[in-house]
Structures are given as C-alpha cells and as structure tokens.
XYZ file of C-alpha atoms in Angstrom:
200
model
C 48.757 9.437 16.040
C 47.162 8.992 12.846
C 47.454 5.399 12.934
C 45.748 4.635 16.184
C 43.346 6.751 14.932
C 42.718 4.196 12.439
C 43.316 1.460 14.069
C 40.484 2.438 16.618
C 38.618 3.285 13.203
C 39.351 -0.596 12.729
C 38.338 -1.431 16.279
C 34.727 0.911 15.974
C 33.808 -0.749 12.147
C 33.807 -4.115 13.433
C 32.336 -3.669 16.519
C 29.484 -2.113 13.783
C 29.401 -5.300 11.489
C 29.193 -7.641 14.498
C 26.494 -5.518 16.625
C 24.815 -3.229 13.062
C 22.921 -0.611 14.110
C 19.275 -0.873 14.614
C 16.639 1.869 12.192
C 13.754 3.208 13.261
C 10.830 0.735 12.506
C 9.020 2.745 9.562
C 5.470 1.642 7.814
C 3.949 3.276 5.014
C 0.612 2.852 3.187
C -1.016 4.031 -0.401
C -3.856 3.466 -2.791
C -3.536 2.494 -6.163
C -7.952 3.883 -7.063
C -9.664 6.785 -5.198
C -12.494 6.211 -7.344
C -15.792 4.269 -5.275
C -16.430 1.320 -6.215
C -14.271 0.496 -8.261
C -11.035 -1.899 -7.191
C -8.000 -1.001 -5.484
C -4.983 -2.459 -4.902
C -2.615 -0.765 -1.511
C 0.021 -1.221 -1.288
C 1.923 -1.397 1.957
C 5.682 -1.062 3.330
C 7.867 -1.424 5.568
C 11.261 -1.947 8.099
C 11.733 -3.017 11.318
C 14.029 -2.196 13.713
C 13.895 -5.385 15.409
C 14.256 -9.341 14.334
C 10.648 -11.058 13.644
C 10.761 -14.189 14.337
C 9.134 -17.068 12.870
C 5.876 -16.928 13.389
C 5.828 -13.248 14.038
C 1.685 -11.784 13.254
C 1.374 -9.191 10.470
C -1.181 -7.170 10.696
C -2.663 -3.680 8.103
C -6.292 -2.690 10.429
C -8.487 -0.050 9.412
C -9.744 -0.420 6.602
C -13.494 -1.350 7.337
C -15.701 -0.547 4.330
C -12.940 -2.409 1.623
C -14.903 -5.005 0.285
C -12.992 -8.533 -0.028
C -14.156 -10.587 -2.823
C -11.546 -13.341 -2.266
C -12.239 -15.788 0.823
C -11.629 -14.313 3.507
C -9.147 -17.130 4.693
C -6.666 -16.166 1.988
C -6.715 -12.430 0.131
C -4.059 -12.919 -2.045
C -0.734 -11.476 -1.583
C 1.904 -9.888 -4.302
C 4.893 -8.371 -3.968
C 8.465 -9.531 -3.421
C 8.724 -10.384 -0.674
C 5.829 -12.427 0.278
C 6.330 -16.045 -0.977
C 7.211 -17.297 3.226
C 3.954 -15.071 4.207
C 0.652 -17.231 5.638
C -2.754 -17.306 6.770
C -3.694 -21.051 8.176
C -2.028 -23.718 6.430
C -1.440 -21.589 3.259
C 1.302 -19.061 1.493
C 1.345 -16.397 -0.446
C -1.764 -15.549 1.837
C -3.321 -12.580 4.467
C -6.816 -13.577 6.329
C -9.295 -10.974 6.281
C -11.916 -9.339 9.120
C -15.404 -6.958 7.321
C -15.430 -5.770 10.481
C -12.910 -3.992 11.640
C -11.586 -3.852 7.639
C -8.108 -6.022 9.320
C -5.454 -7.827 7.203
C -3.682 -10.896 8.741
C -0.706 -12.765 8.050
C 2.245 -14.140 9.409
C 5.622 -15.232 7.932
C 6.911 -18.616 8.172
C 10.990 -17.540 7.836
C 12.489 -15.079 10.523
C 12.917 -11.130 9.408
C 16.021 -9.370 9.817
C 16.270 -6.148 11.162
C 16.859 -3.475 8.748
C 15.510 -5.616 6.254
C 12.809 -3.516 3.798
C 9.353 -5.643 3.598
C 6.911 -4.365 0.546
C 3.216 -6.069 0.011
C -0.050 -5.655 -1.549
C -3.434 -7.022 -1.555
C -6.467 -6.134 -3.381
C -10.138 -4.752 -2.225
C -12.705 -3.238 -4.277
C -13.757 0.520 -2.692
C -17.411 1.323 -1.404
C -19.817 2.681 -3.326
C -19.287 5.941 -1.321
C -17.405 9.412 -1.237
C -15.197 9.114 2.404
C -11.558 10.741 3.284
C -8.571 8.757 4.150
C -8.858 5.922 6.468
C -7.168 5.816 9.998
C -4.328 2.539 9.293
C -2.688 0.541 11.202
C -0.284 -2.036 11.049
C 1.614 -4.189 13.654
C 4.241 -6.448 13.555
C 4.364 -8.564 15.551
C 2.085 -7.590 18.003
C 3.576 -3.746 17.980
C 1.106 -1.445 16.713
C 2.151 1.714 13.887
C 0.990 4.559 12.582
C 2.490 4.492 8.949
C 3.937 7.031 6.510
C 0.432 7.711 4.228
C 1.001 9.572 0.262
C -0.933 12.108 0.345
C -0.139 13.168 -2.866
C -2.915 14.207 -5.512
C -3.986 11.273 -7.742
C -6.581 11.549 -10.945
C -7.051 15.236 -10.153
C -7.886 14.598 -6.250
C -5.670 16.138 -3.414
C -4.251 13.184 -1.314
C -5.634 10.366 -3.964
C -3.011 7.599 -3.222
C -3.687 8.036 1.059
C -5.765 4.626 0.904
C -9.846 4.925 0.969
C -9.242 7.866 0.131
C -12.880 8.512 -2.423
C -14.450 10.189 -4.156
C -17.199 8.907 -6.821
C -17.058 11.079 -10.472
C -19.959 13.033 -11.147
C -20.464 15.267 -14.729
C -20.489 18.605 -14.361
C -21.245 19.127 -18.262
C -22.357 17.521 -21.319
C -21.583 18.828 -25.887
C -22.321 16.955 -28.519
C -22.976 17.891 -31.938
C -22.665 16.713 -35.160
C -20.926 16.796 -38.662
C -24.578 17.166 -40.518
C -28.169 17.968 -40.463
C -28.840 16.043 -44.138
C -30.865 12.690 -43.684
C -29.572 10.017 -45.031
C -25.581 10.651 -45.154
C -23.227 10.160 -42.636
C -22.721 11.760 -39.838
C -19.857 11.834 -36.481
C -22.148 12.298 -32.990
C -19.524 14.070 -30.340
C -19.797 13.783 -26.979
C -17.774 15.387 -24.537
C -18.072 15.305 -20.471
C -16.525 17.017 -18.266
C -15.966 15.032 -15.209
C -16.017 15.690 -11.502
C -12.303 13.699 -11.415
C -9.000 14.039 -13.509
C -7.668 10.533 -15.528
C -4.370 9.687 -15.578
C -2.381 10.405 -18.741
C-alpha cells in the first residue's frame, strides 16, 4: 500500500512539474518621498498568473500630478528586469502621459507565469498636499488594483503610498547665542521644529 502511494506521489509531482500551478496575479507600488515638490521614486512589482507574450503592454496609471522631467517618450526604467522593456525603439524606457499620469511600455520577450518582476522610475512631486493616488497596474490590457504600502515614513502616516504628500511647515523656531559681547567669537544656534520628521 505504501509503495502504491509513493508511486502516486511521484506521478503527481511529475504532473505539477509539467503543468506548474499559476499563482494569483499580484501587483504592488510604493514611493520613496512623501514631501511635496521633492524628487520621488515609484517602485512597482508584479507577478502574473499567466504567460505574458512578447509585445505585451504594461502600464501604471493614476499618478496624476506627478511631474516628469525626462522626455515624455523615454522615462528611464530602473531595476533588475528592465533590459527587455521598451517604448518605441528605445529600451529601458517608458512613455509618459501627463493627462492620465500613466507610464506605458512593452516587453520584448515573453514573461513566464509566476515570474517576479520589479522596476522603478523617478518623478517630481507636485508642490501641494495630496491624498494617495488611485493607482492601477495593467498587464497585457488587464487592470489590477495594486497592494499599496501604507507604512509611515517621514513621520507621515501612509507616507509610502504613491503621491500621498505633505508640504512641511515650521511649527516653532528657537535661537540662542553663546555671548552678547562685541568683538569676540559667538556661536549661534537655531532650532526648527517641522511638521514632518526626517529619516535617520
């Protein structure tokens, strides 16, 4: 009986190896900077549950207000998986639409199911406070709501969420000096209390 179960297990393992189980499609996005008007890097990751053929379109939409300082035809893509991503005739680039806050590019080679893909791209934050953007990630024309990192950052609740921005303000100023006598060295100390924290 044990031998029969062992043989059955080997058969099942062989079937699974030939027909791998597709995991659910997963997408995520986070940002590096929640301060308005500052440079920001958006980091995106996805795992597709099915094969993505060469030429498949990949899009990140909803980043309305993000300011692209590169060419609209070539926003540089960074990360370990971007060598085969292209837009037009240029690799490692995506095209940008200000109107919809959308980054678009294609893959030059197939992406196998369950492959873990990640990339990032840089923008400038708008100079206004704003709630987190309603971002979608589209893989081969199928749109997904990504997992968003709402962890605190810069003493801002949800500071990792894309385009959740706070404009710093000065809450208090304190100044002091080491001497009031003229003609001798004096050390001035100015302390500012800001509305946001600074990472260590």
